[in-house]
mmCIF file of C-alpha atoms and ligand atoms in Angstrom:
data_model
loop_
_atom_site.group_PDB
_atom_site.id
_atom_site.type_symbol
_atom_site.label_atom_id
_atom_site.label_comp_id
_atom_site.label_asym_id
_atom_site.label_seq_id
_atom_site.Cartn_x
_atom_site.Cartn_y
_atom_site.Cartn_z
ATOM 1 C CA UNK A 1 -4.084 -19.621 1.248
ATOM 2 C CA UNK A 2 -7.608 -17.987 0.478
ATOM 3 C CA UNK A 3 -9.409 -15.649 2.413
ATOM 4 C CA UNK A 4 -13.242 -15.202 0.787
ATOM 5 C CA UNK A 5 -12.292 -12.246 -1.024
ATOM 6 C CA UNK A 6 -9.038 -11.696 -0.632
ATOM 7 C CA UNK A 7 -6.417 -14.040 -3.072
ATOM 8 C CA UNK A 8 -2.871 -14.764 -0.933
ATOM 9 C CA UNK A 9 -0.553 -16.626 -3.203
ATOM 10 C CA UNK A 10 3.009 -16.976 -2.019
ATOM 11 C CA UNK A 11 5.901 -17.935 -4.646
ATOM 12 C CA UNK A 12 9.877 -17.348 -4.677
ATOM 13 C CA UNK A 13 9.462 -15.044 -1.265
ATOM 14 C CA UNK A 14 6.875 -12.842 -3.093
ATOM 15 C CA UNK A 15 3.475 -12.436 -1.437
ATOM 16 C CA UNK A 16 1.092 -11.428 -4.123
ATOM 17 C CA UNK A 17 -2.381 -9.908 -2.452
ATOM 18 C CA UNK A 18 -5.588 -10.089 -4.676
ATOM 19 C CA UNK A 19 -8.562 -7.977 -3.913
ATOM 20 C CA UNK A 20 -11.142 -10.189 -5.209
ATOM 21 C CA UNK A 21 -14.763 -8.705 -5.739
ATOM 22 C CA UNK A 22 -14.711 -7.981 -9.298
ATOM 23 C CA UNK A 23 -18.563 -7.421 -9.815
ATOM 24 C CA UNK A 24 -17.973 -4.502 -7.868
ATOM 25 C CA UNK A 25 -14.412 -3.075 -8.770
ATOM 26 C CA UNK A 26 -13.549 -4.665 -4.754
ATOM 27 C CA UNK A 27 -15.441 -2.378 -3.425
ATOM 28 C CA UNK A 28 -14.551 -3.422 0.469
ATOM 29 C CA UNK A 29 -17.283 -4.694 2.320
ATOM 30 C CA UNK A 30 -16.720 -6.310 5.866
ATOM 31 C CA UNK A 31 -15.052 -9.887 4.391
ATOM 32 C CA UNK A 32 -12.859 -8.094 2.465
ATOM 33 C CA UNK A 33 -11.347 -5.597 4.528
ATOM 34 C CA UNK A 34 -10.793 -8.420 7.459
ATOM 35 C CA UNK A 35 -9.393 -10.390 4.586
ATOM 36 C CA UNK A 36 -7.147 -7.631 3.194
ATOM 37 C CA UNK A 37 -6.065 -7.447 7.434
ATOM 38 C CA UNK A 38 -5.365 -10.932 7.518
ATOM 39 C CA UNK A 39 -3.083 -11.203 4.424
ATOM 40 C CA UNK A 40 -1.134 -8.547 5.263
ATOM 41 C CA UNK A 41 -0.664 -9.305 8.876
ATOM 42 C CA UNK A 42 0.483 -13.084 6.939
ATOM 43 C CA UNK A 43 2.933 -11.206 4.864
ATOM 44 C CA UNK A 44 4.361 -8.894 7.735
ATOM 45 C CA UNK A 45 4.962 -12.377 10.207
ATOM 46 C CA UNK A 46 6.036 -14.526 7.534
ATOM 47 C CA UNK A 47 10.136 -14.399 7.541
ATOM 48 C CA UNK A 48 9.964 -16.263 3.786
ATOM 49 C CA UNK A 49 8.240 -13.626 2.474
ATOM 50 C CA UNK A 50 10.851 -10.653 1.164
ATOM 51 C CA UNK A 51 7.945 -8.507 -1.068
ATOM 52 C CA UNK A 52 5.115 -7.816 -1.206
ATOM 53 C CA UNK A 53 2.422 -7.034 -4.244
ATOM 54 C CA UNK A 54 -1.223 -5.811 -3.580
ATOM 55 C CA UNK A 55 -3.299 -5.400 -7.050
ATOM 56 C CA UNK A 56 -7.034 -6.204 -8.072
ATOM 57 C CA UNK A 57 -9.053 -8.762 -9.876
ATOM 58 C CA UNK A 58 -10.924 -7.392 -13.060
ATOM 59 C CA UNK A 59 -11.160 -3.768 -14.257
ATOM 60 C CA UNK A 60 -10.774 -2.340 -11.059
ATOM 61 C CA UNK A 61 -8.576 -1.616 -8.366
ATOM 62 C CA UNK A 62 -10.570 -0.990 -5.555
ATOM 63 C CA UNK A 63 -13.689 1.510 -5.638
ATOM 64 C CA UNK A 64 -13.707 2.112 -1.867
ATOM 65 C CA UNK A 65 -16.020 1.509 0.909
ATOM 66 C CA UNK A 66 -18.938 -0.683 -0.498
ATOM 67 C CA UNK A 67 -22.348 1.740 -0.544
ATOM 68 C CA UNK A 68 -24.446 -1.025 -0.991
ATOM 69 C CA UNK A 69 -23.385 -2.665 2.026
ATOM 70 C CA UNK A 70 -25.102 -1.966 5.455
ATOM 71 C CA UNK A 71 -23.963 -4.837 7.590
ATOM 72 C CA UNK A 72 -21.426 -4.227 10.599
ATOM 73 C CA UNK A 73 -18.753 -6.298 12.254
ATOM 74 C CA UNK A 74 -20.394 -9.131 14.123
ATOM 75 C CA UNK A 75 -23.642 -7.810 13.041
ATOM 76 C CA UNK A 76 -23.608 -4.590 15.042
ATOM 77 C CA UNK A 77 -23.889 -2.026 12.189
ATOM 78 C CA UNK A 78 -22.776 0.516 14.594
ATOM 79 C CA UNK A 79 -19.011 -0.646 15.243
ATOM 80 C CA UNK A 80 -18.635 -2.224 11.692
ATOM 81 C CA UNK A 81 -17.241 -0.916 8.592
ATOM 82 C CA UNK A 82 -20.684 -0.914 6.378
ATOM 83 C CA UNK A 83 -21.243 2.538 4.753
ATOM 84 C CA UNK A 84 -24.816 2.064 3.857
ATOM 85 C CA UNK A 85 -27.597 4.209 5.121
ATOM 86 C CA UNK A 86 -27.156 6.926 7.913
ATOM 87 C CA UNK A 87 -26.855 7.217 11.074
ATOM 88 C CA UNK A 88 -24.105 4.917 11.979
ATOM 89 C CA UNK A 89 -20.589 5.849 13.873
ATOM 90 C CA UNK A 90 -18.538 5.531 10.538
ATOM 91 C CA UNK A 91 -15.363 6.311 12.283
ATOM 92 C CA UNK A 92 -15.911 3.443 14.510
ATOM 93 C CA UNK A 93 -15.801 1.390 11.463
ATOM 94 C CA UNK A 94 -12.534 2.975 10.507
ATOM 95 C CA UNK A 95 -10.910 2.226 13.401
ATOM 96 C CA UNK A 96 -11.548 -1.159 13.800
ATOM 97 C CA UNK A 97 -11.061 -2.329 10.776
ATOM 98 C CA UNK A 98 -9.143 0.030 8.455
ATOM 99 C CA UNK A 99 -6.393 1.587 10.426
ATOM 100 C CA UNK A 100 -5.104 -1.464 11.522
ATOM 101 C CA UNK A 101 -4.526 -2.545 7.697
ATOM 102 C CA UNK A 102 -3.259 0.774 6.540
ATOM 103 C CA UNK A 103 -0.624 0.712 9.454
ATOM 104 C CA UNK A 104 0.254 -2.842 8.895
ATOM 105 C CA UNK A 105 0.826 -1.882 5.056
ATOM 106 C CA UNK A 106 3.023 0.805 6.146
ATOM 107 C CA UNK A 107 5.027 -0.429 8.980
ATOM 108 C CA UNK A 108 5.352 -3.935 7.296
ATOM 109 C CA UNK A 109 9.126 -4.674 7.304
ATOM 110 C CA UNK A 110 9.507 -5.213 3.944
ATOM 111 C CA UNK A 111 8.572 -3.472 0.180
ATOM 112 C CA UNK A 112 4.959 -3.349 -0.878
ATOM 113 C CA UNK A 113 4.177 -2.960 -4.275
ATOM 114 C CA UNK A 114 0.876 -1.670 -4.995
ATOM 115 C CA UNK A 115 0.003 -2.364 -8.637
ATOM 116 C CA UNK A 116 -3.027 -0.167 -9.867
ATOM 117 C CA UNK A 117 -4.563 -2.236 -12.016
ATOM 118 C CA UNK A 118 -7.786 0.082 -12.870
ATOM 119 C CA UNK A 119 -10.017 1.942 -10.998
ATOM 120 C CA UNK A 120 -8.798 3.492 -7.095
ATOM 121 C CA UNK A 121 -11.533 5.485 -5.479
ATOM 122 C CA UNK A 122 -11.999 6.693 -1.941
ATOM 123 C CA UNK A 123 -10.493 4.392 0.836
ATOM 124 C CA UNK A 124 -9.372 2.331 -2.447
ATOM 125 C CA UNK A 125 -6.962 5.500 -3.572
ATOM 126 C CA UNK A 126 -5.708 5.266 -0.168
ATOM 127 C CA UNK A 127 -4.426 1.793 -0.022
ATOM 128 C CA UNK A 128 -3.067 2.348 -3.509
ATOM 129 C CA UNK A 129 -0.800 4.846 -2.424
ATOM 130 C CA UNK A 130 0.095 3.609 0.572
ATOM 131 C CA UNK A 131 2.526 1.200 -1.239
ATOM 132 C CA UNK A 132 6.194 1.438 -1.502
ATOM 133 C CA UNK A 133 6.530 1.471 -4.622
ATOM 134 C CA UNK A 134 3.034 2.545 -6.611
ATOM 135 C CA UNK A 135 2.799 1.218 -10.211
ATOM 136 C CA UNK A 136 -0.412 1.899 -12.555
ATOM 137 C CA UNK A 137 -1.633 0.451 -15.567
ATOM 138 C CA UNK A 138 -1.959 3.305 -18.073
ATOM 139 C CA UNK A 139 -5.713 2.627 -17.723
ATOM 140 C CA UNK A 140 -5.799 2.976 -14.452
ATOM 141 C CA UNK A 141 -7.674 6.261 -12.507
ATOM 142 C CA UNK A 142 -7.487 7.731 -9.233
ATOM 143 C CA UNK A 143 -10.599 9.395 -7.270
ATOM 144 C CA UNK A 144 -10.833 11.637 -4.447
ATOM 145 C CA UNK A 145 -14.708 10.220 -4.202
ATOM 146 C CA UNK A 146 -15.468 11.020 -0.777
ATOM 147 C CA UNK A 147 -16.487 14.475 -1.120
ATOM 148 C CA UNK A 148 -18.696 13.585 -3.765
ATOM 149 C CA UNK A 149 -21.293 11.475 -1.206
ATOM 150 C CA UNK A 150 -21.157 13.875 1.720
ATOM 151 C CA UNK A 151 -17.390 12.573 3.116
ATOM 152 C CA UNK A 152 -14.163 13.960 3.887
ATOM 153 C CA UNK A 153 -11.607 11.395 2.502
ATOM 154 C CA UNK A 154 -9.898 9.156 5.063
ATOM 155 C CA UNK A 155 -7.768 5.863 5.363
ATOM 156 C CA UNK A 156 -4.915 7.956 5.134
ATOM 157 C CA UNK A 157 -5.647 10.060 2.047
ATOM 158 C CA UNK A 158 -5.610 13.715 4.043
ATOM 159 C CA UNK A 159 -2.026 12.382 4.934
ATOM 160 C CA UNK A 160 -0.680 10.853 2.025
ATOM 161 C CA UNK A 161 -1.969 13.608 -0.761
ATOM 162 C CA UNK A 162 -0.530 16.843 1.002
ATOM 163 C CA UNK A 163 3.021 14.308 1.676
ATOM 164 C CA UNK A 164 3.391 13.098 -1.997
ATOM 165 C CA UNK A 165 1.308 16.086 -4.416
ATOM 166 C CA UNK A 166 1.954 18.856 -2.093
ATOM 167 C CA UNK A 167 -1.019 21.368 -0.909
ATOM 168 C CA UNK A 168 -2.298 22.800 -3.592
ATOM 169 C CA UNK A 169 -2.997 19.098 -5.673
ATOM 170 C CA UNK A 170 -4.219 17.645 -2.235
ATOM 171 C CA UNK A 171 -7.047 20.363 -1.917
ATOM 172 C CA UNK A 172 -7.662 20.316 -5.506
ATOM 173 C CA UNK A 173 -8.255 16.487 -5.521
ATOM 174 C CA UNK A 174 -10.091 15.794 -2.409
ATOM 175 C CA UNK A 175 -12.458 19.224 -2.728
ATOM 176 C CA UNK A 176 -12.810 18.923 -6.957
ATOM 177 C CA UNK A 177 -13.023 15.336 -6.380
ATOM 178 C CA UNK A 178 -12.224 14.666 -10.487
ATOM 179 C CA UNK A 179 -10.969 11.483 -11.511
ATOM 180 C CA UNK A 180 -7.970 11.961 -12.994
ATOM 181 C CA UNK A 181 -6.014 9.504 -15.147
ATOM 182 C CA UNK A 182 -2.467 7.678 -14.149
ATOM 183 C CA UNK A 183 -0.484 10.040 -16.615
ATOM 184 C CA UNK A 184 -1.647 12.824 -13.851
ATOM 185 C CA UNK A 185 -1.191 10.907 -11.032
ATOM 186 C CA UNK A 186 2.282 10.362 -12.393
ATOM 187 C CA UNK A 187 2.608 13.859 -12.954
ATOM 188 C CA UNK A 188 1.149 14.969 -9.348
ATOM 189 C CA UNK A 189 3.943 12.672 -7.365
ATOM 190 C CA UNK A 190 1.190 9.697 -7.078
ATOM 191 C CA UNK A 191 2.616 6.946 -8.778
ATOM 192 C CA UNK A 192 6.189 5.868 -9.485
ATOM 193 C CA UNK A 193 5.522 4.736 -13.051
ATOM 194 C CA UNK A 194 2.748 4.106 -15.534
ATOM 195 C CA UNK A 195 3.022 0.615 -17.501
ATOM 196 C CA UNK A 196 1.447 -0.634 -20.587
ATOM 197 C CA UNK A 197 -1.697 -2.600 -19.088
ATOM 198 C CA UNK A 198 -0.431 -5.474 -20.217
ATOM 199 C CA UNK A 199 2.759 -5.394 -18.496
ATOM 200 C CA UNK A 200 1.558 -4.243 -15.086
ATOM 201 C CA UNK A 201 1.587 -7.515 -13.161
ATOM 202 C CA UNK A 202 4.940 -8.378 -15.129
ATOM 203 C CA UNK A 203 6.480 -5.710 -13.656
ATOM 204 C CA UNK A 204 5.296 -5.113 -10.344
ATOM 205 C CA UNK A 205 6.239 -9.076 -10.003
ATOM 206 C CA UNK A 206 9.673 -8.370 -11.623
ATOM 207 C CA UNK A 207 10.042 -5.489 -8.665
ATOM 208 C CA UNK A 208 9.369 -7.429 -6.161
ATOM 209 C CA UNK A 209 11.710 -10.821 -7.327
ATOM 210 C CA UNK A 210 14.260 -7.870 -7.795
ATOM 211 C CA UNK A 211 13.874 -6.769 -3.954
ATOM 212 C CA UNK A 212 13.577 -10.022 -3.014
ATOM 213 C CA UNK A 213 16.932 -10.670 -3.532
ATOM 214 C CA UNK A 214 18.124 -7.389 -1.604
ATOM 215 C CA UNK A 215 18.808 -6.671 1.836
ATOM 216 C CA UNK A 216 15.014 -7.023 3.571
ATOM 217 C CA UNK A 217 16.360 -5.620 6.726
ATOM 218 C CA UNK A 218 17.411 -2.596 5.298
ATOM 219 C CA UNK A 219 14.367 -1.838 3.566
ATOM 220 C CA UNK A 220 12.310 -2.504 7.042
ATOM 221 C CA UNK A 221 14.818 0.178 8.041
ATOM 222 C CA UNK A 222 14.446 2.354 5.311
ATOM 223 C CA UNK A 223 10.532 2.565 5.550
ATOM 224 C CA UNK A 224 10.654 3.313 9.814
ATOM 225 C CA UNK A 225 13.191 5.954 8.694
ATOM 226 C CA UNK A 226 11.070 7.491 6.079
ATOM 227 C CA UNK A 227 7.539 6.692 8.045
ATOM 228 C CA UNK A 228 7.913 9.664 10.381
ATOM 229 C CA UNK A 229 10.413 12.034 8.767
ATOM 230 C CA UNK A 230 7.907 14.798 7.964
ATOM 231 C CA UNK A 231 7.054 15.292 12.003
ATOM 232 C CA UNK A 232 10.610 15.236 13.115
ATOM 233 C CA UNK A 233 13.465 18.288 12.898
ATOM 234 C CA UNK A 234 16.574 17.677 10.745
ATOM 235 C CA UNK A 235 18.241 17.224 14.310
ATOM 236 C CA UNK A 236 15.716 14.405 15.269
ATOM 237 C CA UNK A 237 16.024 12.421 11.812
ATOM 238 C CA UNK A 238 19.740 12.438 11.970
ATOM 239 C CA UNK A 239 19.697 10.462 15.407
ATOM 240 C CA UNK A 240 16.882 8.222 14.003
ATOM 241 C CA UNK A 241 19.126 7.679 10.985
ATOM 242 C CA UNK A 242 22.052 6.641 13.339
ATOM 243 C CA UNK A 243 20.002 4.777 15.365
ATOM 244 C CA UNK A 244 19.068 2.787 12.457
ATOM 245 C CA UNK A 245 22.410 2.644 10.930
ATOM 246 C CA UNK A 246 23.718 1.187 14.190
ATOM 247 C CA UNK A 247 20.966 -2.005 13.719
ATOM 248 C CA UNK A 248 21.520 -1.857 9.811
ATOM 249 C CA UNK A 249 25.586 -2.217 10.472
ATOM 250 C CA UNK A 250 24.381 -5.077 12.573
ATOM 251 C CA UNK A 251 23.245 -7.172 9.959
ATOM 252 C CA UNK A 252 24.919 -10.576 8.313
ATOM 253 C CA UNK A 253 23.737 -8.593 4.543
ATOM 254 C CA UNK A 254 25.480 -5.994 4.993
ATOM 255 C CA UNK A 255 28.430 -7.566 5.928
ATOM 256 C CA UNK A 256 27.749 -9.861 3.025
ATOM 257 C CA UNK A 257 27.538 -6.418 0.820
ATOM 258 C CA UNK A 258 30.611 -4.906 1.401
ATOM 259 C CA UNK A 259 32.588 -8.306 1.145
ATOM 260 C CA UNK A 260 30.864 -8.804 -2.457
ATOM 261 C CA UNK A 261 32.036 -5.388 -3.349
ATOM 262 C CA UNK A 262 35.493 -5.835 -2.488
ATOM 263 C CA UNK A 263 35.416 -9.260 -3.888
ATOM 264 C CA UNK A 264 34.120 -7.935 -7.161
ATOM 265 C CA UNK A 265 31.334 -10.409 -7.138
ATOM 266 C CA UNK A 266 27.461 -10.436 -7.123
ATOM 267 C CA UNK A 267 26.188 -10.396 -3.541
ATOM 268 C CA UNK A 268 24.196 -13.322 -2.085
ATOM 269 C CA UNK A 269 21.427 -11.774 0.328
ATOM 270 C CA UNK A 270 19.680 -13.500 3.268
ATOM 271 C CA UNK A 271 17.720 -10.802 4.506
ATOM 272 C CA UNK A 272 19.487 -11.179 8.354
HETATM 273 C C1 LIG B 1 -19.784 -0.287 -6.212
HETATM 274 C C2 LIG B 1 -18.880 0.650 -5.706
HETATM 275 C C3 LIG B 1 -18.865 0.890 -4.317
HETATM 276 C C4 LIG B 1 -20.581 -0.661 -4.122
HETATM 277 C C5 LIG B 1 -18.580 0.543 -7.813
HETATM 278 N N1 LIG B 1 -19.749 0.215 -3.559
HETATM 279 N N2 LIG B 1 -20.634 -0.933 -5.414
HETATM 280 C C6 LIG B 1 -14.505 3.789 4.324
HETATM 281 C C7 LIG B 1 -15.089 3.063 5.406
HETATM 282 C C8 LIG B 1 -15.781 3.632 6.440
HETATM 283 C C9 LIG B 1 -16.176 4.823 6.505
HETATM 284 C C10 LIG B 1 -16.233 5.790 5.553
HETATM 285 O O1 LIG B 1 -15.434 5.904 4.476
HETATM 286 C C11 LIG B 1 -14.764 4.998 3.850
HETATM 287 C C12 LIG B 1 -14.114 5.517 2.682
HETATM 288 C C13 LIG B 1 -14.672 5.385 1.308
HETATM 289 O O2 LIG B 1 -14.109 4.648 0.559
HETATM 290 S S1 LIG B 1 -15.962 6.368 0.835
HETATM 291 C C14 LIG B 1 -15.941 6.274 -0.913
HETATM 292 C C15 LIG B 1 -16.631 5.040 -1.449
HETATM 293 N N3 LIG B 1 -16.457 4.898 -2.879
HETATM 294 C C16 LIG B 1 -17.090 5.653 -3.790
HETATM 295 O O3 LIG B 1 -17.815 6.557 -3.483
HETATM 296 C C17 LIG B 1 -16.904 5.277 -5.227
HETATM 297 C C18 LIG B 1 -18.202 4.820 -5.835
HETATM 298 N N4 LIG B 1 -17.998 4.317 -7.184
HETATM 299 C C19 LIG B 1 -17.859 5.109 -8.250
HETATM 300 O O4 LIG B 1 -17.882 6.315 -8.165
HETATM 301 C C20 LIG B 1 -17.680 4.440 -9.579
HETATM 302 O O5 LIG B 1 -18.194 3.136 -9.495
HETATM 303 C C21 LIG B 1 -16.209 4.364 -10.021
HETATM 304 C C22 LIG B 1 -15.725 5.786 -10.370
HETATM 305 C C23 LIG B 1 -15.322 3.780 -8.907
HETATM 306 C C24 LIG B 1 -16.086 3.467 -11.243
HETATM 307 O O6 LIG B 1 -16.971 3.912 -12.237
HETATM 308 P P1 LIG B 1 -17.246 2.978 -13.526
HETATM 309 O O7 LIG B 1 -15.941 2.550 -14.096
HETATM 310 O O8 LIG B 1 -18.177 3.724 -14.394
HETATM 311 O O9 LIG B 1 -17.935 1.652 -12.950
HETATM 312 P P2 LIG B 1 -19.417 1.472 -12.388
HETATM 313 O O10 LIG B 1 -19.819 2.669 -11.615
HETATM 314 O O11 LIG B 1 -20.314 1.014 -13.475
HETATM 315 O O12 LIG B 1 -19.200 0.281 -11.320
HETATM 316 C C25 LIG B 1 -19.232 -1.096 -11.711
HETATM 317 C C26 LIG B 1 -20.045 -1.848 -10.696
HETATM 318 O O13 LIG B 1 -19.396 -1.724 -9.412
HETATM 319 C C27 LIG B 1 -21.433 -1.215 -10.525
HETATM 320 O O14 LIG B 1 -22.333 -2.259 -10.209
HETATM 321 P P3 LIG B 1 -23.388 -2.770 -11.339
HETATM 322 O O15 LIG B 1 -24.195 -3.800 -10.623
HETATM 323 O O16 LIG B 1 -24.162 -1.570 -11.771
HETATM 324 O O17 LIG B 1 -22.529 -3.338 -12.438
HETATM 325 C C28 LIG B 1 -21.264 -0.346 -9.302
HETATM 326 O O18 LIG B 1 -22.471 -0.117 -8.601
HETATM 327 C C29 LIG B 1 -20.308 -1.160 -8.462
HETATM 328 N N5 LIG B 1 -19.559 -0.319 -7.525
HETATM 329 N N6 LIG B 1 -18.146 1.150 -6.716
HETATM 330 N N7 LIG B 1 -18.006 1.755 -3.742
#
């Protein structure tokens, strides 16, 4: 499947997602963000499909919003994500277009891998660390670049940062805005690991083949559970945990996990 700039390739129940502007470090213009949307909404629907992996073509990750562009959905610069120029409603752009592929990242039922191939700036550092499970190439860098045009970050970053750095790194990142290397992202909370460059795309598809062959249901249970923790008392999470735990007890895996334990034997998953 190809979307213009957006690669979809689908291969032992991995969906591997390709931001595909190299020239400019996929810097998202209107084709690829609807692209981006598309391919994940494929991934989400698709019940073959048991992980997912969202990297970049070329040196970069993804630099953000594209400056150069100025064009709007369906032409109407007003209600489209184009960054270009002043003047225009930019949250408008956001939600119509982003916030529907951040949530559908997020609420996917199943693992996403984000592997951070180079470069992440603005809206770009927010879809990388909206995966899962966030690898980076050594080489890779993060950027808070929103401040530095006049911006405050969004896509998610003013909710992600303070959740996985804590306050003082969030305020520091967004307000300094310095790009800082994946040995501090790894540091800050950002990233899970840092890989050889070489070995990124090795092991982010190794990840994924290894969840592929886990329970899927669980982890679609795992990530509602985890989603909204922060906003809900130790009280509340319990019954969301039970709640859960009732549909997770439910399921033909984990009935298949417990026999396989008893029976001393490697489990054979289905994701049901
Ligand atoms: C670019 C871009 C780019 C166009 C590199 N656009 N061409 C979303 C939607 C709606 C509302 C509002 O907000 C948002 C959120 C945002 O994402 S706002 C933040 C937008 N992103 C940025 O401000 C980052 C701008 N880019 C950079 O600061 C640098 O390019 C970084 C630090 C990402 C990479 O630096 P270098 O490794 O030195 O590469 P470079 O600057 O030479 O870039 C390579 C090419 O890519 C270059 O084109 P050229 O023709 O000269 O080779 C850049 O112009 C182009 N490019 N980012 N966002």
């Amino acid at each position: 499947m190809e979307f213009t700039l957006v690669r979809y390739e689908l291969s032992e129940h991995i969906a591997t997602i390709t931001l595909n502007r190299p020239e400019v470090l996929n810097a998202i213009n209107e084709a690829l963000i609807t692209g981006l949307l598309e391919a994940v909404r494929r991934a989400a629907g698709d019940d073959t499909v048991r992980a997912v992996v969202l990297t970049g073509s070329g040196r970069g990750f993804c630099a953000g919003a594209d400056l150069a562009a100025n064009s709007g959905a369906s032409g109407t610069a007003a209600r489209g994500p184009g960054i270009a120029g002043g003047g225009r409603d930019l949250g408008a752009g956001l939600r119509s277009h982003y916030h529907p592929t951040i949530l559908a990242i997020r609420e996917m039922p199943k693992p996403v891998i984000t592997a951070v191939n180079g470069v992440a700036a603005g809206a770009g550092m927010s879809f990388a660390l909206s995966g899962d499970v966030v690898l980076a190439a050594q080489s890779a860098t993060f950027l808070q670049a929103f401040s530095r045009i006049g911006l405050i970050p969004d896509v998610g970053s003013t909710w992600f940062l303070p959740r996985m750095a804590g306050d003082v790194r969030a305020r520091a990142l967004t307000i300094l805005a310095d790009r800082i290397g994946a040995e501090d992202a790894l540091r800050y909370g950002l990233v899970w690991k840092v890989l050889p460059d070489d070995q990124l795309l090795a092991e982010a598809s190794a990840t994924a083949a290894r969840l592929a062959a886990m329970p899927t249901r669980a982890y679609a249970l795992i990530k509602q559970a985890l989603n909204g923790s922060s906003e809900r008392s130790l009280a509340e999470q319990l019954e969301v945990e039970a709640q859960l735990q009732s549909a997770a007890g439910r399921t033909e895996d984990f009935v298949e996990g417990v026999s396989a334990f008893l029976q001393k034997r490697p489990p054979a998953f289905k994701g049901r």
